[in-house]
mmCIF file of C-alpha atoms and ligand atoms in Angstrom:
data_model
loop_
_atom_site.group_PDB
_atom_site.id
_atom_site.type_symbol
_atom_site.label_atom_id
_atom_site.label_comp_id
_atom_site.label_asym_id
_atom_site.label_seq_id
_atom_site.Cartn_x
_atom_site.Cartn_y
_atom_site.Cartn_z
ATOM 1 C CA MET A 24 -23.298 5.409 -2.380
ATOM 2 C CA LYS A 25 -19.709 5.716 -1.194
ATOM 3 C CA ARG A 26 -17.208 4.109 -3.515
ATOM 4 C CA ILE A 27 -13.974 3.391 -1.675
ATOM 5 C CA LEU A 28 -10.833 2.670 -3.671
ATOM 6 C CA THR A 29 -7.223 2.057 -2.833
ATOM 7 C CA GLY A 30 -4.191 0.567 -4.528
ATOM 8 C CA ILE A 31 -1.125 -1.297 -3.356
ATOM 9 C CA THR A 32 2.099 -1.297 -5.323
ATOM 10 C CA PRO A 33 3.774 -4.717 -5.487
ATOM 11 C CA SER A 34 7.290 -3.407 -5.105
ATOM 12 C CA GLY A 35 8.360 -5.471 -2.073
ATOM 13 C CA TYR A 36 7.442 -8.312 0.246
ATOM 14 C CA PRO A 37 4.436 -7.542 2.486
ATOM 15 C CA HIS A 38 5.479 -6.741 6.062
ATOM 16 C CA LEU A 39 4.015 -6.057 9.496
ATOM 17 C CA GLY A 40 3.913 -2.296 8.766
ATOM 18 C CA ASN A 41 1.761 -2.864 5.696
ATOM 19 C CA TYR A 42 -0.596 -5.058 7.732
ATOM 20 C CA ILE A 43 -0.973 -2.635 10.645
ATOM 21 C CA GLY A 44 -0.900 0.539 8.540
ATOM 22 C CA ALA A 45 -2.866 -0.478 5.462
ATOM 23 C CA ILE A 46 -4.332 -3.984 5.272
ATOM 24 C CA LYS A 47 -6.106 -4.152 8.631
ATOM 25 C CA PRO A 48 -7.545 -0.608 8.640
ATOM 26 C CA SER A 49 -8.813 -1.021 5.057
ATOM 27 C CA LEU A 50 -10.501 -4.322 5.894
ATOM 28 C CA ASP A 51 -12.042 -2.731 8.994
ATOM 29 C CA LEU A 52 -13.367 0.129 6.867
ATOM 30 C CA LEU A 53 -15.296 -2.088 4.495
ATOM 31 C CA ASP A 54 -18.947 -2.556 5.238
ATOM 32 C CA GLU A 55 -22.133 -3.378 3.426
ATOM 33 C CA LYS A 56 -23.017 0.249 2.896
ATOM 34 C CA CYS A 57 -20.216 1.023 0.477
ATOM 35 C CA GLU A 58 -18.694 -0.401 -2.654
ATOM 36 C CA SER A 59 -15.022 -1.092 -2.370
ATOM 37 C CA PHE A 60 -12.341 -1.324 -5.025
ATOM 38 C CA LEU A 61 -8.951 -2.651 -4.031
ATOM 39 C CA PHE A 62 -6.278 -3.245 -6.613
ATOM 40 C CA ILE A 63 -2.702 -4.306 -7.109
ATOM 41 C CA ALA A 64 -0.870 -1.500 -8.876
ATOM 42 C CA ASP A 65 1.453 -3.611 -11.021
ATOM 43 C CA HIS A 66 1.912 -0.891 -13.659
ATOM 44 C CA HIS A 67 3.117 1.450 -10.899
ATOM 45 C CA ALA A 68 5.590 -1.177 -9.696
ATOM 46 C CA LEU A 69 7.274 -1.189 -13.114
ATOM 47 C CA ILE A 70 8.940 2.069 -12.140
ATOM 48 C CA LYS A 71 11.115 0.208 -9.627
ATOM 49 C CA VAL A 72 10.856 -3.512 -10.343
ATOM 50 C CA TRP A 73 12.593 -4.440 -13.578
ATOM 51 C CA ASP A 74 12.986 -8.176 -13.099
ATOM 52 C CA PRO A 75 9.908 -9.803 -14.723
ATOM 53 C CA ALA A 76 9.956 -12.907 -12.503
ATOM 54 C CA LYS A 77 10.253 -10.693 -9.412
ATOM 55 C CA LEU A 78 7.313 -8.515 -10.470
ATOM 56 C CA LYS A 79 5.144 -11.623 -10.914
ATOM 57 C CA GLU A 80 6.259 -13.003 -7.541
ATOM 58 C CA LEU A 81 5.604 -9.720 -5.725
ATOM 59 C CA THR A 82 2.203 -9.302 -7.406
ATOM 60 C CA HIS A 83 1.324 -12.783 -6.152
ATOM 61 C CA GLN A 84 2.655 -12.008 -2.651
ATOM 62 C CA VAL A 85 0.646 -8.823 -2.367
ATOM 63 C CA ALA A 86 -2.514 -10.520 -3.628
ATOM 64 C CA MET A 87 -1.970 -13.299 -1.118
ATOM 65 C CA ALA A 88 -1.340 -10.874 1.753
ATOM 66 C CA TRP A 89 -4.803 -9.414 1.258
ATOM 67 C CA LEU A 90 -6.609 -12.678 0.678
ATOM 68 C CA ALA A 91 -4.869 -14.409 3.593
ATOM 69 C CA SER A 92 -5.660 -11.439 5.882
ATOM 70 C CA GLY A 93 -9.369 -11.990 5.266
ATOM 71 C CA LEU A 94 -10.328 -9.958 2.206
ATOM 72 C CA ASP A 95 -13.501 -11.477 0.747
ATOM 73 C CA PRO A 96 -13.266 -11.146 -3.059
ATOM 74 C CA ARG A 97 -17.041 -11.596 -3.357
ATOM 75 C CA LYS A 98 -17.628 -8.444 -1.352
ATOM 76 C CA THR A 99 -14.794 -6.278 -2.649
ATOM 77 C CA PHE A 100 -13.688 -5.700 -6.210
ATOM 78 C CA PHE A 101 -10.174 -7.068 -5.859
ATOM 79 C CA TYR A 102 -8.274 -6.755 -9.114
ATOM 80 C CA ARG A 103 -5.029 -6.149 -10.944
ATOM 81 C CA GLN A 104 -4.453 -2.719 -12.478
ATOM 82 C CA SER A 105 -3.046 -4.170 -15.707
ATOM 83 C CA ASP A 106 -6.285 -6.126 -16.301
ATOM 84 C CA ILE A 107 -8.154 -2.828 -16.735
ATOM 85 C CA PRO A 108 -6.907 -1.304 -20.007
ATOM 86 C CA GLU A 109 -9.266 1.682 -19.623
ATOM 87 C CA ILE A 110 -6.968 3.025 -16.881
ATOM 88 C CA THR A 111 -3.949 3.410 -19.164
ATOM 89 C CA GLU A 112 -6.140 4.640 -22.017
ATOM 90 C CA LEU A 113 -7.541 7.335 -19.733
ATOM 91 C CA ALA A 114 -3.983 8.207 -18.690
ATOM 92 C CA TRP A 115 -3.159 9.487 -22.181
ATOM 93 C CA ILE A 116 -6.392 11.451 -22.415
ATOM 94 C CA LEU A 117 -5.919 13.077 -19.034
ATOM 95 C CA SER A 118 -2.249 13.787 -19.748
ATOM 96 C CA CYS A 119 -3.561 16.222 -22.348
ATOM 97 C CA VAL A 120 -5.588 17.981 -19.669
ATOM 98 C CA THR A 121 -2.857 17.971 -17.010
ATOM 99 C CA GLU A 122 -0.330 20.790 -16.927
ATOM 100 C CA LYS A 123 3.240 19.646 -16.762
ATOM 101 C CA GLY A 124 3.858 22.145 -13.979
ATOM 102 C CA LEU A 125 1.469 20.216 -11.743
ATOM 103 C CA LEU A 126 3.600 17.093 -12.064
ATOM 104 C CA ASN A 127 6.808 19.116 -11.597
ATOM 105 C CA ARG A 128 5.629 19.769 -8.052
ATOM 106 C CA ALA A 129 5.134 16.087 -7.085
ATOM 107 C CA HIS A 130 7.148 15.148 -3.976
ATOM 108 C CA ALA A 131 8.611 11.929 -5.387
ATOM 109 C CA TYR A 132 9.844 13.654 -8.542
ATOM 110 C CA LYS A 133 11.276 16.580 -6.609
ATOM 111 C CA ALA A 134 13.025 14.169 -4.239
ATOM 112 C CA ALA A 135 14.627 12.396 -7.221
ATOM 113 C CA ILE A 136 15.815 15.732 -8.615
ATOM 114 C CA ASP A 137 17.214 16.746 -5.192
ATOM 115 C CA ALA A 138 19.051 13.431 -4.879
ATOM 116 C CA ASN A 139 20.671 14.022 -8.277
ATOM 117 C CA LYS A 140 21.645 17.566 -7.305
ATOM 118 C CA GLU A 141 23.137 16.377 -4.010
ATOM 119 C CA SER A 142 25.241 13.714 -5.650
ATOM 120 C CA GLY A 143 26.602 16.369 -8.034
ATOM 121 C CA LYS A 144 25.116 14.948 -11.257
ATOM 122 C CA LYS A 145 25.491 17.313 -14.222
ATOM 123 C CA ASP A 146 22.104 16.363 -15.634
ATOM 124 C CA ILE A 147 19.663 16.668 -12.738
ATOM 125 C CA GLU A 148 17.066 14.551 -14.596
ATOM 126 C CA GLU A 149 19.475 11.609 -14.945
ATOM 127 C CA GLY A 150 17.902 8.226 -14.265
ATOM 128 C CA ILE A 151 14.415 9.663 -13.744
ATOM 129 C CA SER A 152 11.970 7.782 -15.979
ATOM 130 C CA THR A 153 8.932 9.374 -17.567
ATOM 131 C CA GLY A 154 6.978 6.783 -15.555
ATOM 132 C CA LEU A 155 8.259 8.220 -12.277
ATOM 133 C CA PHE A 156 7.402 11.708 -13.495
ATOM 134 C CA THR A 157 3.832 10.820 -14.569
ATOM 135 C CA TYR A 158 3.168 8.477 -11.637
ATOM 136 C CA PRO A 159 0.629 10.858 -10.042
ATOM 137 C CA LEU A 160 -1.271 11.025 -13.339
ATOM 138 C CA LEU A 161 -1.590 7.241 -13.578
ATOM 139 C CA MET A 162 -2.665 7.181 -9.943
ATOM 140 C CA ALA A 163 -5.328 9.782 -10.747
ATOM 141 C CA CYS A 164 -6.607 7.480 -13.498
ATOM 142 C CA ASP A 165 -6.699 4.505 -11.110
ATOM 143 C CA ILE A 166 -9.065 6.553 -8.998
ATOM 144 C CA LEU A 167 -11.067 8.369 -11.670
ATOM 145 C CA CYS A 168 -11.618 5.446 -14.027
ATOM 146 C CA PRO A 169 -13.937 3.617 -11.583
ATOM 147 C CA ASN A 170 -15.051 7.087 -10.409
ATOM 148 C CA ALA A 171 -14.267 6.517 -6.734
ATOM 149 C CA THR A 172 -15.528 8.917 -4.062
ATOM 150 C CA HIS A 173 -13.240 8.044 -1.110
ATOM 151 C CA VAL A 174 -9.595 6.974 -1.112
ATOM 152 C CA PRO A 175 -7.974 5.662 2.081
ATOM 153 C CA VAL A 176 -4.262 6.404 1.914
ATOM 154 C CA GLY A 177 -1.291 7.268 4.113
ATOM 155 C CA LYS A 178 -0.341 10.914 4.669
ATOM 156 C CA ASP A 179 2.424 10.626 2.097
ATOM 157 C CA GLN A 180 -0.217 10.178 -0.618
ATOM 158 C CA GLN A 181 -2.241 13.268 0.222
ATOM 159 C CA GLN A 182 -0.588 15.348 -2.501
ATOM 160 C CA HIS A 183 -1.518 12.742 -5.121
ATOM 161 C CA LEU A 184 -5.162 13.044 -4.089
ATOM 162 C CA GLU A 185 -5.031 16.810 -4.416
ATOM 163 C CA MET A 186 -3.592 16.394 -7.912
ATOM 164 C CA THR A 187 -6.331 13.900 -8.772
ATOM 165 C CA ARG A 188 -9.013 16.387 -7.765
ATOM 166 C CA ASP A 189 -7.285 19.094 -9.741
ATOM 167 C CA ILE A 190 -7.129 16.924 -12.878
ATOM 168 C CA ALA A 191 -10.763 15.790 -12.490
ATOM 169 C CA HIS A 192 -11.912 19.383 -12.049
ATOM 170 C CA LYS A 193 -10.006 20.533 -15.144
ATOM 171 C CA PHE A 194 -11.573 17.789 -17.269
ATOM 172 C CA ASN A 195 -15.088 18.461 -15.940
ATOM 173 C CA ASN A 196 -14.679 22.165 -16.676
ATOM 174 C CA ARG A 197 -13.402 21.677 -20.176
ATOM 175 C CA TYR A 198 -15.719 18.886 -21.363
ATOM 176 C CA GLY A 199 -18.581 18.398 -18.900
ATOM 177 C CA GLU A 200 -19.196 16.743 -15.544
ATOM 178 C CA VAL A 201 -17.909 13.164 -15.609
ATOM 179 C CA PHE A 202 -15.661 12.674 -12.621
ATOM 180 C CA ASN A 203 -16.353 12.762 -8.901
ATOM 181 C CA LEU A 204 -13.840 14.837 -6.964
ATOM 182 C CA PRO A 205 -12.545 12.078 -4.672
ATOM 183 C CA GLU A 206 -11.740 12.667 -1.042
ATOM 184 C CA ALA A 207 -8.640 11.333 0.682
ATOM 185 C CA VAL A 208 -9.394 9.374 3.842
ATOM 186 C CA ILE A 209 -6.255 9.759 5.949
ATOM 187 C CA GLY A 210 -6.130 7.300 8.813
ATOM 188 C CA ASP A 211 -4.229 7.935 12.037
ATOM 189 C CA GLU A 212 -2.469 4.595 12.009
ATOM 190 C CA LYS A 213 0.840 4.483 13.781
ATOM 191 C CA THR A 214 4.062 4.074 11.909
ATOM 192 C CA VAL A 215 5.481 0.665 12.744
ATOM 193 C CA LEU A 216 9.212 0.746 13.370
ATOM 194 C CA GLY A 217 11.526 -1.684 11.664
ATOM 195 C CA ILE A 218 13.983 -3.908 13.501
ATOM 196 C CA ASP A 219 16.656 -1.180 13.237
ATOM 197 C CA GLY A 220 14.434 1.579 14.639
ATOM 198 C CA ARG A 221 13.732 3.391 11.363
ATOM 199 C CA LYS A 222 10.260 3.196 9.766
ATOM 200 C CA MET A 223 9.635 -0.386 8.721
ATOM 201 C CA SER A 224 9.990 -0.342 4.967
ATOM 202 C CA LYS A 225 10.864 -2.713 2.173
ATOM 203 C CA SER A 226 13.449 -0.155 1.085
ATOM 204 C CA TYR A 227 15.436 -0.430 4.346
ATOM 205 C CA ASN A 228 15.878 -4.186 4.686
ATOM 206 C CA ASN A 229 14.473 -3.944 8.217
ATOM 207 C CA ILE A 230 11.123 -5.685 7.925
ATOM 208 C CA ILE A 231 9.220 -8.238 9.932
ATOM 209 C CA PRO A 232 7.700 -10.318 7.134
ATOM 210 C CA LEU A 233 3.966 -11.005 7.087
ATOM 211 C CA LEU A 234 4.020 -14.156 5.004
ATOM 212 C CA GLY A 235 7.328 -15.734 6.064
ATOM 213 C CA SER A 236 7.667 -18.947 8.060
ATOM 214 C CA GLU A 237 7.487 -19.041 11.846
ATOM 215 C CA LYS A 238 11.261 -19.436 11.828
ATOM 216 C CA ASP A 239 11.682 -16.286 9.701
ATOM 217 C CA LEU A 240 9.415 -14.397 12.052
ATOM 218 C CA LYS A 241 11.397 -15.479 15.102
ATOM 219 C CA LYS A 242 14.665 -14.623 13.386
ATOM 220 C CA SER A 243 13.524 -11.083 12.579
ATOM 221 C CA VAL A 244 12.181 -10.469 16.118
ATOM 222 C CA MET A 245 15.452 -11.722 17.625
ATOM 223 C CA LYS A 246 17.299 -9.234 15.412
ATOM 224 C CA ILE A 247 15.425 -6.213 16.799
ATOM 225 C CA VAL A 248 18.103 -3.808 17.959
ATOM 226 C CA THR A 249 18.439 -3.422 21.766
ATOM 227 C CA ASN A 250 21.225 -2.133 24.001
ATOM 228 C CA SER A 251 23.824 -3.894 26.144
ATOM 229 C CA GLN A 252 21.856 -3.820 29.410
ATOM 230 C CA GLU A 253 21.966 -7.079 31.372
ATOM 231 C CA PRO A 254 18.972 -9.022 32.764
ATOM 232 C CA GLY A 255 18.059 -7.538 36.163
ATOM 233 C CA GLU A 256 18.825 -3.964 35.094
ATOM 234 C CA LYS A 257 15.823 -1.621 34.919
ATOM 235 C CA LYS A 258 14.969 -0.824 31.305
ATOM 236 C CA GLU A 259 13.419 2.258 29.770
ATOM 237 C CA TRP A 260 10.394 1.448 27.590
ATOM 238 C CA LYS A 261 10.059 4.954 26.155
ATOM 239 C CA ASP A 262 11.889 5.232 22.820
ATOM 240 C CA ASN A 263 12.705 1.540 22.929
ATOM 241 C CA ILE A 264 12.471 -0.147 19.515
ATOM 242 C CA LEU A 265 11.263 -3.507 20.838
ATOM 243 C CA PHE A 266 8.585 -1.849 22.971
ATOM 244 C CA SER A 267 7.503 0.393 20.109
ATOM 245 C CA ILE A 268 7.074 -2.574 17.752
ATOM 246 C CA TYR A 269 5.142 -4.417 20.469
ATOM 247 C CA SER A 270 2.874 -1.394 20.948
ATOM 248 C CA ALA A 271 1.857 -1.543 17.264
ATOM 249 C CA PHE A 272 -0.184 -4.695 17.866
ATOM 250 C CA ALA A 273 -0.436 -5.531 21.623
ATOM 251 C CA ASN A 274 -3.505 -4.532 23.651
ATOM 252 C CA GLU A 275 -3.495 -2.069 26.542
ATOM 253 C CA ALA A 276 -3.266 -4.734 29.274
ATOM 254 C CA SER A 277 -0.345 -6.550 27.651
ATOM 255 C CA LEU A 278 1.455 -3.234 27.134
ATOM 256 C CA ASN A 279 1.095 -2.329 30.790
ATOM 257 C CA GLU A 280 2.404 -5.732 31.771
ATOM 258 C CA MET A 281 5.393 -5.259 29.482
ATOM 259 C CA LYS A 282 6.088 -1.833 30.988
ATOM 260 C CA HIS A 283 6.286 -3.458 34.412
ATOM 261 C CA LYS A 284 8.539 -6.200 33.092
ATOM 262 C CA PHE A 285 10.871 -3.547 31.675
ATOM 263 C CA GLU A 286 10.958 -1.788 35.040
ATOM 264 C CA ASP A 287 11.635 -5.114 36.772
ATOM 265 C CA GLY A 288 14.627 -5.693 34.519
ATOM 266 C CA ILE A 289 13.457 -8.406 32.132
ATOM 267 C CA GLY A 290 16.302 -9.682 29.916
ATOM 268 C CA TRP A 291 16.161 -8.729 26.217
ATOM 269 C CA GLY A 292 15.954 -12.370 25.150
ATOM 270 C CA ASP A 293 12.919 -12.996 27.356
ATOM 271 C CA ALA A 294 11.209 -9.793 26.226
ATOM 272 C CA LYS A 295 11.780 -10.738 22.596
ATOM 273 C CA THR A 296 10.315 -14.181 23.212
ATOM 274 C CA ILE A 297 7.100 -12.589 24.519
ATOM 275 C CA VAL A 298 6.931 -10.228 21.534
ATOM 276 C CA PHE A 299 7.552 -13.123 19.152
ATOM 277 C CA GLN A 300 4.889 -15.325 20.754
ATOM 278 C CA GLU A 301 2.183 -12.648 20.628
ATOM 279 C CA LEU A 302 3.115 -11.589 17.136
ATOM 280 C CA ASN A 303 3.004 -15.205 16.082
ATOM 281 C CA GLU A 304 -0.516 -15.521 17.477
ATOM 282 C CA LEU A 305 -1.560 -12.562 15.354
ATOM 283 C CA ILE A 306 0.192 -13.724 12.206
ATOM 284 C CA ALA A 307 -0.267 -17.520 12.431
ATOM 285 C CA PRO A 308 -3.815 -17.548 10.976
ATOM 286 C CA ILE A 309 -2.677 -15.330 8.089
ATOM 287 C CA ARG A 310 0.333 -17.584 7.493
ATOM 288 C CA GLU A 311 -1.880 -20.681 7.571
ATOM 289 C CA ASN A 312 -4.246 -19.202 4.954
ATOM 290 C CA PHE A 313 -1.244 -18.244 2.879
ATOM 291 C CA GLU A 314 0.280 -21.718 3.073
ATOM 292 C CA LYS A 315 -3.065 -23.256 2.065
ATOM 293 C CA GLN A 316 -3.724 -20.958 -0.881
ATOM 294 C CA LYS A 317 -0.324 -19.938 -2.191
ATOM 295 C CA GLY A 318 0.137 -22.883 -4.535
ATOM 296 C CA ASP A 319 -3.306 -22.546 -6.048
ATOM 297 C CA LEU A 320 -2.382 -20.027 -8.714
ATOM 298 C CA ASN A 321 -5.532 -20.869 -10.681
ATOM 299 C CA TYR A 322 -7.728 -19.802 -7.768
ATOM 300 C CA ILE A 323 -5.935 -16.483 -7.361
ATOM 301 C CA GLU A 324 -5.896 -15.868 -11.097
ATOM 302 C CA ASP A 325 -9.636 -16.640 -11.296
ATOM 303 C CA VAL A 326 -10.386 -14.223 -8.465
ATOM 304 C CA LEU A 327 -8.442 -11.428 -10.136
ATOM 305 C CA GLN A 328 -9.829 -12.127 -13.640
ATOM 306 C CA GLU A 329 -13.428 -12.370 -12.490
ATOM 307 C CA ASN A 330 -13.150 -9.188 -10.479
ATOM 308 C CA GLY A 331 -11.366 -7.456 -13.335
ATOM 309 C CA LYS A 332 -14.310 -8.269 -15.620
ATOM 310 C CA LYS A 333 -16.734 -6.823 -13.107
ATOM 311 C CA VAL A 334 -14.686 -3.647 -12.725
ATOM 312 C CA ARG A 335 -14.678 -3.208 -16.497
ATOM 313 C CA GLU A 336 -18.484 -3.086 -16.390
ATOM 314 C CA THR A 337 -17.875 0.283 -14.730
ATOM 315 C CA THR A 338 -14.722 1.485 -16.474
ATOM 316 C CA LYS A 339 -15.781 0.690 -20.073
ATOM 317 C CA PRO A 340 -18.934 2.842 -20.064
ATOM 318 C CA LEU A 341 -17.028 5.628 -18.301
ATOM 319 C CA LEU A 342 -14.350 5.639 -20.955
ATOM 320 C CA GLU A 343 -17.004 5.583 -23.700
ATOM 321 C CA LYS A 344 -18.555 8.642 -22.140
ATOM 322 C CA VAL A 345 -15.189 10.392 -21.914
ATOM 323 C CA LYS A 346 -14.410 9.611 -25.550
ATOM 324 C CA SER A 347 -17.716 10.823 -26.820
ATOM 325 C CA LEU A 348 -17.243 14.087 -24.950
ATOM 326 C CA ILE A 349 -13.749 14.726 -26.277
ATOM 327 C CA GLY A 350 -14.453 13.830 -29.890
ATOM 328 C CA ILE A 351 -12.645 10.491 -30.204
ATOM 329 C CA GLY A 352 -14.356 7.478 -31.773
ATOM 330 C CA SER A 353 -16.243 6.254 -34.848
ATOM 331 C CA PHE A 354 -18.273 8.638 -37.059
HETATM 332 P P1 LIG B 425 7.060 0.533 2.052
HETATM 333 O O1 LIG B 425 7.392 1.704 2.944
HETATM 334 O O2 LIG B 425 7.510 -0.760 2.632
HETATM 335 O O3 LIG B 425 7.582 0.781 0.654
HETATM 336 P P2 LIG B 425 4.497 1.141 0.926
HETATM 337 O O4 LIG B 425 4.921 2.563 0.731
HETATM 338 O O5 LIG B 425 4.335 0.277 -0.296
HETATM 339 O O6 LIG B 425 5.482 0.444 1.960
HETATM 340 O O7 LIG B 425 3.165 1.164 1.754
HETATM 341 C C1 LIG B 425 2.027 0.385 1.504
HETATM 342 C C2 LIG B 425 1.027 0.728 2.581
HETATM 343 O O8 LIG B 425 1.504 0.267 3.877
HETATM 344 C C3 LIG B 425 0.770 2.227 2.722
HETATM 345 O O9 LIG B 425 -0.614 2.434 2.971
HETATM 346 C C4 LIG B 425 1.588 2.631 3.939
HETATM 347 O O10 LIG B 425 0.995 3.716 4.629
HETATM 348 C C5 LIG B 425 1.584 1.353 4.801
HETATM 349 N N1 LIG B 425 2.859 1.249 5.523
HETATM 350 C C6 LIG B 425 4.061 0.996 4.999
HETATM 351 N N2 LIG B 425 5.033 0.952 5.941
HETATM 352 C C7 LIG B 425 4.416 1.182 7.119
HETATM 353 C C8 LIG B 425 4.860 1.287 8.477
HETATM 354 N N3 LIG B 425 6.111 1.099 8.793
HETATM 355 N N4 LIG B 425 3.933 1.566 9.419
HETATM 356 C C9 LIG B 425 2.648 1.723 9.092
HETATM 357 N N5 LIG B 425 2.166 1.640 7.853
HETATM 358 C C10 LIG B 425 3.014 1.402 6.855
HETATM 359 N N1 LIG B 426 0.734 5.376 -4.806
HETATM 360 C C1 LIG B 426 0.202 4.487 -3.817
HETATM 361 C C2 LIG B 426 1.327 4.119 -2.794
HETATM 362 O O1 LIG B 426 2.486 4.203 -3.156
HETATM 363 C C3 LIG B 426 -0.355 3.249 -4.440
HETATM 364 C C4 LIG B 426 -1.477 3.579 -5.383
HETATM 365 C C5 LIG B 426 -1.426 3.487 -6.745
HETATM 366 C C6 LIG B 426 -2.736 4.068 -5.015
HETATM 367 N N2 LIG B 426 -2.641 3.886 -7.260
HETATM 368 C C7 LIG B 426 -3.462 4.249 -6.230
HETATM 369 C C8 LIG B 426 -3.352 4.357 -3.780
HETATM 370 C C9 LIG B 426 -4.767 4.739 -6.228
HETATM 371 C C10 LIG B 426 -4.654 4.837 -3.809
HETATM 372 C C11 LIG B 426 -5.348 5.027 -5.009
HETATM 373 O O2 LIG B 426 1.030 3.732 -1.675
#
């Protein structure tokens, strides 16, 4: 049976890009014929989020984004990484199998080194934590500990999946077959642009929030960057930020209608109102679920704890097997 697994790092507020690019396609992928594991990677977030209250808030936000978008925690193992101690235990064991050179080649680490070089730092490793360096190893353990077979991720994560397979293969070769060699499932989801025209990202302060109020939503749509063309002037929809954001969620018929409106010279304010209204229709049910459930911390905690226990029914025996193979444990 297929075992699908993916993780989400709670390092920012959930936004429209996350919904279109990750939440919706993952929910669409789930069906009765596979087991699915979906977790909140709070240990990974520690690399960037150092304010404890913020980390808790973001973990809650990310959990809520999934639950409010329709994730059924009775059908999917929906859990918090830090509730599964076998993952971090496996991380040490596999660090002794993983060559340092493999991690040296990780894109995120190399980018951090390059940034240091560019800014003329004497020590090119300055400010780079061991956590950032070993991130791909912990990610491998997220995947290998429940022994997943398929991992839906964005293209930027492909290298991490290759490393995971490499690490699993090394272990299997040295000690015996334990781990599946998991496959990356790379979707062809579009990149949603942010209100400034760059990729929508929590790092750029350009997001359309998924769980904000209707007022927040309207405010962010009204801030989408346009040009100084007046109502009545014909507008180009190609390479237009507002049109591009609209095309991330509108259907074919609505898009065609919008193209005509652009050609007929619709004013930016009116076009934004249409985008806001349709986006609000998409997001309103998610927001309503969020508003209903967000205060019930006990419910969310119960969901995560219960699922965590169930996941450990898989991860505990796996770790026992690993330990017995490597020679760790009681006489
Ligand atoms: P961010 O760029 O805001 O830091 P993450 O890297 O945490 O977002 O991404 C979480 C998930 O959401 C990933 O699967 C990623 O592919 C998806 N995602 C993030 N931003 C976008 C976007 N602008 N368009 C489409 N998908 C996105
Ligand atoms: N690194 C992933 C990201 O930044 C998040 C993640 C952590 C993950 N562990 C994972 C994704 C395991 C898939 C499988 O998007």
